[in-house]
PDB file of C-alpha atoms in Angstrom:
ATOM      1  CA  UNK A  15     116.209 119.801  81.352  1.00 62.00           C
ATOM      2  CA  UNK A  16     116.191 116.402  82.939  1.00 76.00           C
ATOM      3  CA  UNK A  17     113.494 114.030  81.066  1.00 85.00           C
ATOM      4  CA  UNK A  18     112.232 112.785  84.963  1.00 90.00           C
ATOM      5  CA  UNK A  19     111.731 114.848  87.933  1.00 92.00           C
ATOM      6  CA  UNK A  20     111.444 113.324  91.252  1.00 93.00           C
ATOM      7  CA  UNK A  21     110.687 115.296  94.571  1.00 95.00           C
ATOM      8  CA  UNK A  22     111.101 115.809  97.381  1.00 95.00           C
ATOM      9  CA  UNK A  23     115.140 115.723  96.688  1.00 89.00           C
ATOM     10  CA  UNK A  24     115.739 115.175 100.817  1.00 92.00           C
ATOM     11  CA  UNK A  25     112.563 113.548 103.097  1.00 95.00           C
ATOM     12  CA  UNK A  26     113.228 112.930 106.863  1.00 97.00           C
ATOM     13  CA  UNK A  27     110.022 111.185 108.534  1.00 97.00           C
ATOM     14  CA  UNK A  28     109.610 109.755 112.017  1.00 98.00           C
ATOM     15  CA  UNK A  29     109.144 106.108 112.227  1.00 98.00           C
ATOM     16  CA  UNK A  30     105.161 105.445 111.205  1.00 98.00           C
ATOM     17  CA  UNK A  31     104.691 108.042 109.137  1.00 97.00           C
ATOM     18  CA  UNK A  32     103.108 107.534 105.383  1.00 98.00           C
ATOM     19  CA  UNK A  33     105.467 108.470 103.062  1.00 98.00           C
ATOM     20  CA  UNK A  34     104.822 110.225  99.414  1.00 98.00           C
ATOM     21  CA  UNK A  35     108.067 110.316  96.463  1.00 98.00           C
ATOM     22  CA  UNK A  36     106.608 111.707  93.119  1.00 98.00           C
ATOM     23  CA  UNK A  37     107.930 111.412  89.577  1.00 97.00           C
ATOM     24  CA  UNK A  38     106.990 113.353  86.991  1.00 97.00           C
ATOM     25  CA  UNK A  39     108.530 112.642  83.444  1.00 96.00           C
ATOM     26  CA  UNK A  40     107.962 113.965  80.113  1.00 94.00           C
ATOM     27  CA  UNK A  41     108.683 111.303  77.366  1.00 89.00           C
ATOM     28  CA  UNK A  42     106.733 108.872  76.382  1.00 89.00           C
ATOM     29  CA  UNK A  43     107.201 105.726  78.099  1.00 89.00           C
ATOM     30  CA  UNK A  44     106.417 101.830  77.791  1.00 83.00           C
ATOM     31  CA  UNK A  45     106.950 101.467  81.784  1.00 85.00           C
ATOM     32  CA  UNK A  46     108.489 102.892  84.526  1.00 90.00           C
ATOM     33  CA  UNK A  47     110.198 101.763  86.726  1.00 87.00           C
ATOM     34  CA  UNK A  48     110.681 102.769  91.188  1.00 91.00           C
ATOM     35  CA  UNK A  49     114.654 101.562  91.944  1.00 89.00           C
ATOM     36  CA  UNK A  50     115.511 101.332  95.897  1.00 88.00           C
ATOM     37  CA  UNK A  51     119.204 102.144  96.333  1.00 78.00           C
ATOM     38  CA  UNK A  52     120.672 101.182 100.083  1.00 72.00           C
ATOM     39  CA  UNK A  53     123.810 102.707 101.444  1.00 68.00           C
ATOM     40  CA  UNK A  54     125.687 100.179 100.739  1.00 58.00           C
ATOM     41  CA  UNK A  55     124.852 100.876  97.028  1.00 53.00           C
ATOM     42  CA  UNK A  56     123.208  97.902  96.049  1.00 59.00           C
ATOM     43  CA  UNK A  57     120.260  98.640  93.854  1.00 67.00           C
ATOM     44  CA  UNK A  58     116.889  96.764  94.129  1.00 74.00           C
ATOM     45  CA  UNK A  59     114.100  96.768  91.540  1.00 76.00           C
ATOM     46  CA  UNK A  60     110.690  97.550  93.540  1.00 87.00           C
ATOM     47  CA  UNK A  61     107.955  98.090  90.917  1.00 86.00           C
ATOM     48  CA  UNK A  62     107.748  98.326  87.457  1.00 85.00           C
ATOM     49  CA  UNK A  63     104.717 100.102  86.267  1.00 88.00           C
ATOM     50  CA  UNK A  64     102.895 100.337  82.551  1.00 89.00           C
ATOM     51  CA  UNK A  65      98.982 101.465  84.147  1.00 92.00           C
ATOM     52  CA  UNK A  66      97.319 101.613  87.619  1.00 94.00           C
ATOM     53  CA  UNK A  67      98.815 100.641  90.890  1.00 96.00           C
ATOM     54  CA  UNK A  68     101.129  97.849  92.323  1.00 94.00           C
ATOM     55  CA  UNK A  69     101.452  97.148  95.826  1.00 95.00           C
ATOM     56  CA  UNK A  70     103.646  94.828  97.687  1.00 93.00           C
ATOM     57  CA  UNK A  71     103.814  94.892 101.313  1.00 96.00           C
ATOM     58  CA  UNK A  72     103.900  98.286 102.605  1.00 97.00           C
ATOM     59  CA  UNK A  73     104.880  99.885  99.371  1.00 97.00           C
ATOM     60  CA  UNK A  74     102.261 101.172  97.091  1.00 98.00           C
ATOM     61  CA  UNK A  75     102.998 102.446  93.674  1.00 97.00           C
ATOM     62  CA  UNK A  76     100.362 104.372  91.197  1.00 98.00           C
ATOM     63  CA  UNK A  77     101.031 105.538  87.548  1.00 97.00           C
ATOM     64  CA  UNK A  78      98.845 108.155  85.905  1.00 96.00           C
ATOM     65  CA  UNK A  79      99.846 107.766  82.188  1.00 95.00           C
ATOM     66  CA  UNK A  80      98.025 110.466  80.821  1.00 95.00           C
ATOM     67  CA  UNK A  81      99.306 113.136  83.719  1.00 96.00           C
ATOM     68  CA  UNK A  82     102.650 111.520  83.007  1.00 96.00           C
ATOM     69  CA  UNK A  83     102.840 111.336  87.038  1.00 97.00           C
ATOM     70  CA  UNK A  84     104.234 108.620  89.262  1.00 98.00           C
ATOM     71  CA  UNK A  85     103.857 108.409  93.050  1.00 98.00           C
ATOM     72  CA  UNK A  86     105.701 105.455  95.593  1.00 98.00           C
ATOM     73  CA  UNK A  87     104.382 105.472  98.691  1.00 98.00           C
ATOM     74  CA  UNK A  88     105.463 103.847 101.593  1.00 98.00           C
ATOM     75  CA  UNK A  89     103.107 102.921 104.866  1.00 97.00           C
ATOM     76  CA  UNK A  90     103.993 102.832 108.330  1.00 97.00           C
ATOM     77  CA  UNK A  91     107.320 103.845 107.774  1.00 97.00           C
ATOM     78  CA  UNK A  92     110.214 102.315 109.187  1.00 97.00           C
ATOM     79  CA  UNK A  93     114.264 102.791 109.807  1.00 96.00           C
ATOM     80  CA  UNK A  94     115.086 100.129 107.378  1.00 94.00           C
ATOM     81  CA  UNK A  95     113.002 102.686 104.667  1.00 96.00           C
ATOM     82  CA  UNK A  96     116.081 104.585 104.696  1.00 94.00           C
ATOM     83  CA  UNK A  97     117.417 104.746 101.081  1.00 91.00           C
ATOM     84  CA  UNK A  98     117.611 106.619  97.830  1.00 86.00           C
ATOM     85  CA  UNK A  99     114.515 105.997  95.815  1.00 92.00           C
ATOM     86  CA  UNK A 100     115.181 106.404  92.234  1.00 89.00           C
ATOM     87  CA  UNK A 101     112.371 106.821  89.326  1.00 92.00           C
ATOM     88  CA  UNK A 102     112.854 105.792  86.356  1.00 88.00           C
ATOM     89  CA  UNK A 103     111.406 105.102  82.930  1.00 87.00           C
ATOM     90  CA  UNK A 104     112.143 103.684  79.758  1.00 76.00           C
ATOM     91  CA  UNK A 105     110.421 102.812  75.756  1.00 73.00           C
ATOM     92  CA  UNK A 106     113.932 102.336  74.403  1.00 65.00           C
ATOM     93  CA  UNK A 107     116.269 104.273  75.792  1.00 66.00           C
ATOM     94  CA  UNK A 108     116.580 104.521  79.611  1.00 68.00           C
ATOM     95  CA  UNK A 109     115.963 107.949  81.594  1.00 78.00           C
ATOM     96  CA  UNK A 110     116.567 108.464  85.418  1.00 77.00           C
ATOM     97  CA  UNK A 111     115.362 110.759  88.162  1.00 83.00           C
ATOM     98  CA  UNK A 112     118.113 111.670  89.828  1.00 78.00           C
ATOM     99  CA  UNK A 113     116.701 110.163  93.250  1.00 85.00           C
ATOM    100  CA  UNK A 114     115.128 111.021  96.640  1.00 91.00           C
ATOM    101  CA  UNK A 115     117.103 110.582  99.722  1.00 90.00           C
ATOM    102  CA  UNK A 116     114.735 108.924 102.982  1.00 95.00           C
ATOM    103  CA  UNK A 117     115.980 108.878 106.069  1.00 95.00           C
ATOM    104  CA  UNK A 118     113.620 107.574 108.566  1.00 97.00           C
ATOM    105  CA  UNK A 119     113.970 108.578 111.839  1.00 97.00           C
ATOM    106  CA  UNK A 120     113.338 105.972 114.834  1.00 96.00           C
TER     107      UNK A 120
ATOM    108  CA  UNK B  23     124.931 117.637  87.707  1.00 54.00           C
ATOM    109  CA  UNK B  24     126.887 114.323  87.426  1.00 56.00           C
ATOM    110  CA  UNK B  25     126.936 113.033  84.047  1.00 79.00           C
ATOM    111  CA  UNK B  26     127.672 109.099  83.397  1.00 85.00           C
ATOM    112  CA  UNK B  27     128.275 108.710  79.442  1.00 89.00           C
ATOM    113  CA  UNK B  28     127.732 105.095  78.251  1.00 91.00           C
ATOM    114  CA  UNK B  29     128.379 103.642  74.845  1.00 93.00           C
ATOM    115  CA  UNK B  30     127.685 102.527  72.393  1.00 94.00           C
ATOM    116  CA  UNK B  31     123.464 102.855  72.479  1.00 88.00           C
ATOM    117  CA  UNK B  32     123.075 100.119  70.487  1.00 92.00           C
ATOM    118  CA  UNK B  33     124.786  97.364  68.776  1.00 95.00           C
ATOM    119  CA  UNK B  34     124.526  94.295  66.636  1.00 96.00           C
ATOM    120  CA  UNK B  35     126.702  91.642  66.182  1.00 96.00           C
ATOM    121  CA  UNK B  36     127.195  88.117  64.751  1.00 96.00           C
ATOM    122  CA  UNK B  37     126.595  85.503  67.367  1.00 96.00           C
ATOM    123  CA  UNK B  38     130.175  83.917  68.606  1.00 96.00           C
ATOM    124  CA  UNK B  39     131.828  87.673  68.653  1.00 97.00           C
ATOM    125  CA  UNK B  40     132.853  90.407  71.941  1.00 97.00           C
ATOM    126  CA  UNK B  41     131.369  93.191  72.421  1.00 97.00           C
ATOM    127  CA  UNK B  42     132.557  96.005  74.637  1.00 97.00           C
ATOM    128  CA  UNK B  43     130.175  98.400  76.884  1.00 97.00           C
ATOM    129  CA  UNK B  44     132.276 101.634  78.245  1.00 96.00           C
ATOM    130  CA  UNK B  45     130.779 103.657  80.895  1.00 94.00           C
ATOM    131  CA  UNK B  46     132.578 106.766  81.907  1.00 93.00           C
ATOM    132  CA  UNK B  47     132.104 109.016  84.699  1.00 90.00           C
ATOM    133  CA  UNK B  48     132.187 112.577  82.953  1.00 88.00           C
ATOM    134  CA  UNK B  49     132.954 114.889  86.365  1.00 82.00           C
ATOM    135  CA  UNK B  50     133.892 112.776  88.994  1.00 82.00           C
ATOM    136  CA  UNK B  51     135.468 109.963  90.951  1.00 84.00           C
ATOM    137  CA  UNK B  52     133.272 106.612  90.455  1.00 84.00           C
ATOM    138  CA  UNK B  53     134.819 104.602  93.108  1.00 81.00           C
ATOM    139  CA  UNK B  54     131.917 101.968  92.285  1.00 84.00           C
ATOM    140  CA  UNK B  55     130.331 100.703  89.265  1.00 88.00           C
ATOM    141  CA  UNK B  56     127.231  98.821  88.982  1.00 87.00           C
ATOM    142  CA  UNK B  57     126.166  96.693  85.539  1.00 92.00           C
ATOM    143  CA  UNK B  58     122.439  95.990  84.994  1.00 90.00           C
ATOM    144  CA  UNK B  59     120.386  94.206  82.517  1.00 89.00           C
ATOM    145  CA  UNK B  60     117.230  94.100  81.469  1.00 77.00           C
ATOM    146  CA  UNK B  61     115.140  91.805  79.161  1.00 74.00           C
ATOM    147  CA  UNK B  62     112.199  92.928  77.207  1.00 70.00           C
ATOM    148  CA  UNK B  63     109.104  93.797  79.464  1.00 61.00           C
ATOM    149  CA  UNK B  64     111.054  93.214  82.680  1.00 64.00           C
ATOM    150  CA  UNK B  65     112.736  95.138  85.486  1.00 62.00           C
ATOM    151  CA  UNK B  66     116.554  95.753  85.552  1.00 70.00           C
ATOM    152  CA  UNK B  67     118.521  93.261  87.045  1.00 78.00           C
ATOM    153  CA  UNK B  68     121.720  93.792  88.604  1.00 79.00           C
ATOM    154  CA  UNK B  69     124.183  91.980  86.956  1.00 89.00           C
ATOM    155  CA  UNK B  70     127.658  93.096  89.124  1.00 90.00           C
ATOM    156  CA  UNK B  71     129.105  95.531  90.895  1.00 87.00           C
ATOM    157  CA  UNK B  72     132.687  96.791  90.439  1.00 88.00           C
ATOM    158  CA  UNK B  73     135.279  98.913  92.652  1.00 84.00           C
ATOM    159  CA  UNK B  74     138.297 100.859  91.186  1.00 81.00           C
ATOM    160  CA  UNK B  75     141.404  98.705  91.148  1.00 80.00           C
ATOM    161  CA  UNK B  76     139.695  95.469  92.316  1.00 82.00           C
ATOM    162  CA  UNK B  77     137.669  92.650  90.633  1.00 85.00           C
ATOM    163  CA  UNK B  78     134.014  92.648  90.531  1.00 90.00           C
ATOM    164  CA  UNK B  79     131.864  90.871  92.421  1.00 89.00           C
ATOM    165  CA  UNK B  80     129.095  89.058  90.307  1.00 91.00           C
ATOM    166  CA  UNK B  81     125.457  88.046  91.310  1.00 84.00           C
ATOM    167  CA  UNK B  82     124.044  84.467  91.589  1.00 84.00           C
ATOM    168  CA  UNK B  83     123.802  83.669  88.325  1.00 89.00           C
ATOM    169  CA  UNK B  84     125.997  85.521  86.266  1.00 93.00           C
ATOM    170  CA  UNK B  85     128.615  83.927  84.111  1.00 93.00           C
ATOM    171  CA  UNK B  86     132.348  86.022  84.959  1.00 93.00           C
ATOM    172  CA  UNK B  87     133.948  84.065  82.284  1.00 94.00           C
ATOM    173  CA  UNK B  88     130.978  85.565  80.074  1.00 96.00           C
ATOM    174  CA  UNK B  89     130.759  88.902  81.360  1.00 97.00           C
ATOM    175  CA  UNK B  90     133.817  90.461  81.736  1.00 95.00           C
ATOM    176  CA  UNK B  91     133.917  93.023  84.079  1.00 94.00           C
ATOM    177  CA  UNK B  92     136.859  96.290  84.145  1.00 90.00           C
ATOM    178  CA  UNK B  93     136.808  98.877  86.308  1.00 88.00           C
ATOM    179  CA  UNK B  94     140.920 100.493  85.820  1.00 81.00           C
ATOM    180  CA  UNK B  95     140.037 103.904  86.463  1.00 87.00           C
ATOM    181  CA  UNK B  96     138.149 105.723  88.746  1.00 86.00           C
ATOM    182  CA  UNK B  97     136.193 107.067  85.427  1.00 90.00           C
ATOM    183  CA  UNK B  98     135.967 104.203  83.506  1.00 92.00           C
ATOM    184  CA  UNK B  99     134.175 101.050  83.995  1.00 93.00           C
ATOM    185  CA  UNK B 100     133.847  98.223  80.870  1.00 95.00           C
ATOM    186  CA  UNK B 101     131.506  95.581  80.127  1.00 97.00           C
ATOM    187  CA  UNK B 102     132.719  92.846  77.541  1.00 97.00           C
ATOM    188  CA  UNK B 103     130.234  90.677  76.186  1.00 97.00           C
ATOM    189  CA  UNK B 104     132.293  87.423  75.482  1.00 97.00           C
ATOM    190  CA  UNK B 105     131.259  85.261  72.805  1.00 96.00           C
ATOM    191  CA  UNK B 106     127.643  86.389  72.398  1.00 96.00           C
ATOM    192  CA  UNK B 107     124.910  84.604  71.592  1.00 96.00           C
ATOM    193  CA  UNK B 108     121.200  85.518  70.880  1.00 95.00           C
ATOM    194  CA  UNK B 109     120.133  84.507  74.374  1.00 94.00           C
ATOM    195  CA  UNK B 110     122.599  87.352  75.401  1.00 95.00           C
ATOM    196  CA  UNK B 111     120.311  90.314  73.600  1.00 94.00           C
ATOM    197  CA  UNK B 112     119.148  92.635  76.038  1.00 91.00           C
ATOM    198  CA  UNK B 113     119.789  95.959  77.480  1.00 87.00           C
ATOM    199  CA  UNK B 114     122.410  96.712  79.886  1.00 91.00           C
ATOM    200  CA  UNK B 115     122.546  99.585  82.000  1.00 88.00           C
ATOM    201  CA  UNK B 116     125.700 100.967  83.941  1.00 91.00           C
ATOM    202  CA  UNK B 117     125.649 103.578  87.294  1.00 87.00           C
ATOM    203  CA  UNK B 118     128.402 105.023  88.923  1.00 84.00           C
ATOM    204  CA  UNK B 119     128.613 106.023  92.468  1.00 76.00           C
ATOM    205  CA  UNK B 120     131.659 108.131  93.211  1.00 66.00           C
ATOM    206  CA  UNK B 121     132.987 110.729  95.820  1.00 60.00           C
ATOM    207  CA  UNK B 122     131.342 113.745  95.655  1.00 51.00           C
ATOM    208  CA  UNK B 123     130.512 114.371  99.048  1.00 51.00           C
ATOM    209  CA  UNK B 124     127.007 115.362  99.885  1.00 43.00           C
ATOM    210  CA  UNK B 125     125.676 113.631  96.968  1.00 43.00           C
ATOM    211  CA  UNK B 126     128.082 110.184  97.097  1.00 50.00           C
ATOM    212  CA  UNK B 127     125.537 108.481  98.171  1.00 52.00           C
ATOM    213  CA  UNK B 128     123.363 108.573  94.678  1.00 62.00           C
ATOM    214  CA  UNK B 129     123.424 106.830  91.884  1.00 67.00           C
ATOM    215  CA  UNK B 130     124.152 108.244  88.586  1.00 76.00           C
ATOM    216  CA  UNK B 131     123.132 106.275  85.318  1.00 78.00           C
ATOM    217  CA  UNK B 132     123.876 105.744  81.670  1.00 83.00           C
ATOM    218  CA  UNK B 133     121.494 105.811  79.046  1.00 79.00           C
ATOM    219  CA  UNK B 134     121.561 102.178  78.157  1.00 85.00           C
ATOM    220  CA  UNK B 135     122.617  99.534  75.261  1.00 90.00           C
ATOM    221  CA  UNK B 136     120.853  98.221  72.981  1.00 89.00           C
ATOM    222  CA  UNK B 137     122.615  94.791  72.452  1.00 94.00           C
ATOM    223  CA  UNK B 138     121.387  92.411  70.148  1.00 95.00           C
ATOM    224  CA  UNK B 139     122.880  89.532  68.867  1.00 96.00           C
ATOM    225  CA  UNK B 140     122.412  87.554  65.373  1.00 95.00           C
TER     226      UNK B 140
END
Protein backbone atom coordinates (compact mmCIF):
# COMPACT_ATOMS: atom_id res chain seq x y z
CA UNK A 1 0.00 0.00 0.00
CA UNK A 2 1.80 3.08 -1.17
CA UNK A 3 1.40 6.02 1.58
CA UNK A 4 0.58 8.65 -1.70
CA UNK A 5 -1.50 8.01 -4.63
CA UNK A 6 -1.30 10.17 -7.58
CA UNK A 7 -3.58 9.84 -10.77
CA UNK A 8 -3.99 9.87 -13.62
CA UNK A 9 -0.67 7.49 -14.01
CA UNK A 10 -0.49 8.58 -18.07
CA UNK A 11 -2.34 12.20 -19.26
CA UNK A 12 -2.01 13.21 -22.98
CA UNK A 13 -3.72 16.80 -23.56
CA UNK A 14 -3.70 19.00 -26.65
CA UNK A 15 -1.89 22.19 -26.35
CA UNK A 16 -4.45 24.72 -24.26
CA UNK A 17 -6.08 22.44 -22.42
CA UNK A 18 -6.45 22.83 -18.35
CA UNK A 19 -4.82 20.21 -16.84
CA UNK A 20 -5.84 18.31 -13.35
CA UNK A 21 -2.91 15.70 -11.38
CA UNK A 22 -4.39 14.63 -7.93
CA UNK A 23 -2.65 13.27 -4.85
CA UNK A 24 -4.17 11.65 -2.32
CA UNK A 25 -2.00 10.49 0.75
CA UNK A 26 -2.74 8.97 3.96
CA UNK A 27 -0.16 10.01 6.68
CA UNK A 28 -0.07 12.79 8.38
CA UNK A 29 1.94 15.43 6.93
CA UNK A 30 3.73 18.87 7.84
CA UNK A 31 3.76 19.81 3.90
CA UNK A 32 3.70 18.48 0.72
CA UNK A 33 5.39 18.93 -1.72
CA UNK A 34 4.49 18.93 -6.23
CA UNK A 35 8.21 17.82 -7.88
CA UNK A 36 8.43 18.47 -11.88
CA UNK A 37 10.76 15.85 -13.35
CA UNK A 38 11.93 16.68 -17.23
CA UNK A 39 13.26 14.03 -19.52
CA UNK A 40 16.36 14.80 -19.08
CA UNK A 41 15.84 13.83 -15.37
CA UNK A 42 16.50 16.87 -13.69
CA UNK A 43 14.08 17.43 -10.89
CA UNK A 44 12.53 20.88 -10.07
CA UNK A 45 10.73 21.83 -6.86
CA UNK A 46 7.29 23.61 -7.96
CA UNK A 47 5.22 24.10 -4.78
CA UNK A 48 5.44 23.20 -1.43
CA UNK A 49 2.17 23.23 0.33
CA UNK A 50 1.16 23.18 4.35
CA UNK A 51 -2.82 24.88 3.73
CA UNK A 52 -4.74 26.53 0.82
CA UNK A 53 -3.47 27.24 -2.61
CA UNK A 54 -0.19 28.48 -4.30
CA UNK A 55 -0.04 29.69 -7.68
CA UNK A 56 2.80 30.73 -9.80
CA UNK A 57 2.35 31.45 -13.33
CA UNK A 58 0.17 29.03 -14.94
CA UNK A 59 0.46 26.44 -12.26
CA UNK A 60 -2.02 26.36 -9.52
CA UNK A 61 -1.70 24.12 -6.56
CA UNK A 62 -4.56 23.49 -3.69
CA UNK A 63 -4.19 21.32 -0.49
CA UNK A 64 -7.24 20.09 1.40
CA UNK A 65 -5.66 18.94 4.74
CA UNK A 66 -8.51 17.51 6.25
CA UNK A 67 -9.56 15.37 2.86
CA UNK A 68 -5.86 14.59 2.83
CA UNK A 69 -6.20 15.59 -1.07
CA UNK A 70 -3.80 17.48 -3.29
CA UNK A 71 -4.54 18.77 -6.80
CA UNK A 72 -1.69 20.67 -9.43
CA UNK A 73 -3.20 22.14 -12.05
CA UNK A 74 -1.81 23.51 -14.95
CA UNK A 75 -3.59 26.36 -17.38
CA UNK A 76 -3.36 26.76 -20.92
CA UNK A 77 -1.28 23.94 -21.37
CA UNK A 78 1.69 23.86 -23.33
CA UNK A 79 4.48 21.35 -25.04
CA UNK A 80 7.10 22.41 -22.65
CA UNK A 81 4.33 20.91 -19.77
CA UNK A 82 5.59 17.68 -20.80
CA UNK A 83 7.08 15.94 -17.70
CA UNK A 84 6.59 13.57 -14.82
CA UNK A 85 4.84 15.32 -12.01
CA UNK A 86 5.66 13.77 -8.79
CA UNK A 87 3.64 14.33 -5.31
CA UNK A 88 5.09 14.16 -2.48
CA UNK A 89 4.88 14.70 1.26
CA UNK A 90 6.79 14.65 4.25
CA UNK A 91 6.57 15.35 8.63
CA UNK A 92 9.81 13.42 9.06
CA UNK A 93 10.26 10.91 6.91
CA UNK A 94 9.78 11.45 3.14
CA UNK A 95 6.93 9.56 1.05
CA UNK A 96 6.52 9.73 -2.83
CA UNK A 97 3.78 9.25 -5.38
CA UNK A 98 5.13 7.38 -7.80
CA UNK A 99 4.42 10.19 -10.55
CA UNK A 100 2.16 11.21 -13.48
CA UNK A 101 3.51 11.18 -16.91
CA UNK A 102 2.17 14.60 -19.25
CA UNK A 103 2.71 14.67 -22.53
CA UNK A 104 1.28 17.63 -24.17
CA UNK A 105 0.45 17.43 -27.51
CA UNK A 106 1.08 20.56 -29.95
CA UNK B 1 7.18 -1.69 -8.17
CA UNK B 2 10.76 -0.24 -8.08
CA UNK B 3 12.08 -0.06 -4.71
CA UNK B 4 15.13 2.48 -3.88
CA UNK B 5 16.43 1.50 -0.20
CA UNK B 6 18.37 4.38 1.45
CA UNK B 7 20.26 4.35 4.70
CA UNK B 8 20.76 5.03 7.35
CA UNK B 9 17.25 7.18 8.34
CA UNK B 10 18.89 9.08 10.63
CA UNK B 11 22.15 9.88 12.11
CA UNK B 12 24.13 11.94 14.54
CA UNK B 13 27.50 12.70 14.68
CA UNK B 14 30.23 14.87 16.28
CA UNK B 15 30.95 17.90 14.20
CA UNK B 16 34.52 17.43 12.23
CA UNK B 17 33.54 13.54 11.37
CA UNK B 18 32.20 11.59 7.66
CA UNK B 19 29.28 10.34 7.31
CA UNK B 20 28.18 7.98 4.58
CA UNK B 21 24.53 7.96 2.81
CA UNK B 22 24.02 4.55 0.62
CA UNK B 23 21.22 4.43 -1.74
CA UNK B 24 20.60 1.20 -3.50
CA UNK B 25 18.45 0.36 -6.29
CA UNK B 26 16.63 -2.92 -5.00
CA UNK B 27 15.32 -4.37 -8.71
CA UNK B 28 16.94 -2.60 -11.26
CA UNK B 29 19.58 -0.79 -13.27
CA UNK B 30 19.96 2.97 -11.87
CA UNK B 31 21.98 4.33 -14.61
CA UNK B 32 21.43 7.85 -12.79
CA UNK B 33 21.40 9.02 -9.35
CA UNK B 34 20.15 12.19 -8.07
CA UNK B 35 21.12 13.65 -4.27
CA UNK B 36 18.71 16.17 -2.69
CA UNK B 37 18.56 18.15 0.41
CA UNK B 38 16.31 19.76 2.26
CA UNK B 39 16.40 22.20 5.25
CA UNK B 40 13.72 22.51 7.79
CA UNK B 41 10.43 24.11 6.35
CA UNK B 42 11.83 24.24 2.81
CA UNK B 43 11.56 22.44 -0.52
CA UNK B 44 14.17 19.81 -1.65
CA UNK B 45 16.99 21.03 -3.35
CA UNK B 46 18.94 19.18 -5.74
CA UNK B 47 22.21 18.83 -4.62
CA UNK B 48 23.93 16.50 -7.73
CA UNK B 49 23.32 14.19 -10.06
CA UNK B 50 25.43 11.06 -10.69
CA UNK B 51 25.85 8.45 -13.72
CA UNK B 52 27.25 4.86 -13.30
CA UNK B 53 30.99 4.80 -13.86
CA UNK B 54 31.44 8.60 -14.20
CA UNK B 55 31.81 11.57 -11.76
CA UNK B 56 28.96 13.61 -10.70
CA UNK B 57 28.07 16.68 -11.77
CA UNK B 58 27.31 19.17 -8.83
CA UNK B 59 24.93 22.26 -8.73
CA UNK B 60 25.94 25.95 -8.26
CA UNK B 61 26.72 25.94 -4.98
CA UNK B 62 27.63 22.74 -3.77
CA UNK B 63 30.97 22.01 -2.23
CA UNK B 64 32.50 18.45 -4.24
CA UNK B 65 35.33 18.46 -1.90
CA UNK B 66 32.43 18.42 0.85
CA UNK B 67 30.05 16.21 -0.67
CA UNK B 68 31.45 13.34 -1.99
CA UNK B 69 29.63 11.82 -4.53
CA UNK B 70 29.95 7.60 -5.70
CA UNK B 71 28.02 6.10 -8.03
CA UNK B 72 30.33 2.39 -8.81
CA UNK B 73 27.49 0.34 -9.54
CA UNK B 74 24.57 0.52 -11.42
CA UNK B 75 22.72 -0.24 -7.86
CA UNK B 76 24.56 1.70 -5.66
CA UNK B 77 24.99 5.32 -5.34
CA UNK B 78 26.91 6.99 -1.96
CA UNK B 79 26.79 10.22 -0.37
CA UNK B 80 29.78 11.08 2.08
CA UNK B 81 29.35 13.87 4.25
CA UNK B 82 33.03 15.11 4.72
CA UNK B 83 33.93 16.76 7.78
CA UNK B 84 30.48 17.81 9.01
CA UNK B 85 29.54 20.57 10.68
CA UNK B 86 26.19 21.77 12.25
CA UNK B 87 25.44 24.01 9.28
CA UNK B 88 25.50 20.61 7.36
CA UNK B 89 22.19 19.13 9.38
CA UNK B 90 19.51 18.54 7.11
CA UNK B 91 17.79 15.89 5.22
CA UNK B 92 19.02 14.40 2.14
CA UNK B 93 17.08 12.56 -0.22
CA UNK B 94 18.42 10.15 -3.05
CA UNK B 95 16.30 8.92 -6.52
CA UNK B 96 17.33 6.61 -8.96
CA UNK B 97 16.36 6.55 -12.51
CA UNK B 98 17.36 3.34 -14.24
CA UNK B 99 16.44 1.17 -17.36
CA UNK B 100 13.36 -0.33 -17.08
CA UNK B 101 11.82 0.46 -20.18
CA UNK B 102 8.35 1.85 -20.17
CA UNK B 103 8.79 3.27 -16.84
CA UNK B 104 12.74 4.67 -17.24
CA UNK B 105 11.62 7.71 -17.43
CA UNK B 106 10.38 8.03 -13.51
CA UNK B 107 11.90 8.70 -10.67
CA UNK B 108 12.11 6.38 -7.84
CA UNK B 109 12.99 7.73 -4.24
CA UNK B 110 14.44 6.86 -0.88
CA UNK B 111 12.93 7.52 2.26
CA UNK B 112 15.31 10.14 3.46
CA UNK B 113 18.17 10.94 6.24
CA UNK B 114 17.93 12.43 9.02
CA UNK B 115 21.46 14.02 9.42
CA UNK B 116 22.28 16.04 12.19
CA UNK B 117 25.38 17.17 13.33
CA UNK B 118 26.73 18.16 17.00
Amino acid sequence: KNEVEQSPQNLTAQEGEFITINCSYSVGISALHWLQQHPGGGIVSLFMLSSGKKKHGRLIATINIQEKHSSLHITASHPRDSAVYICAVNRVQFYFGTGTSLTVIP
Amino acid sequence: GAVVSQHPSRVICKSGTSVKIECRSLDFQATTMFWYRQFPKQSLMLMATSNEGSKATYEQGVEKDKFLINHASLTLSTLTVTSAHPEDSSFYICSARGDRGRGSEKLFFGSGTQLSVL
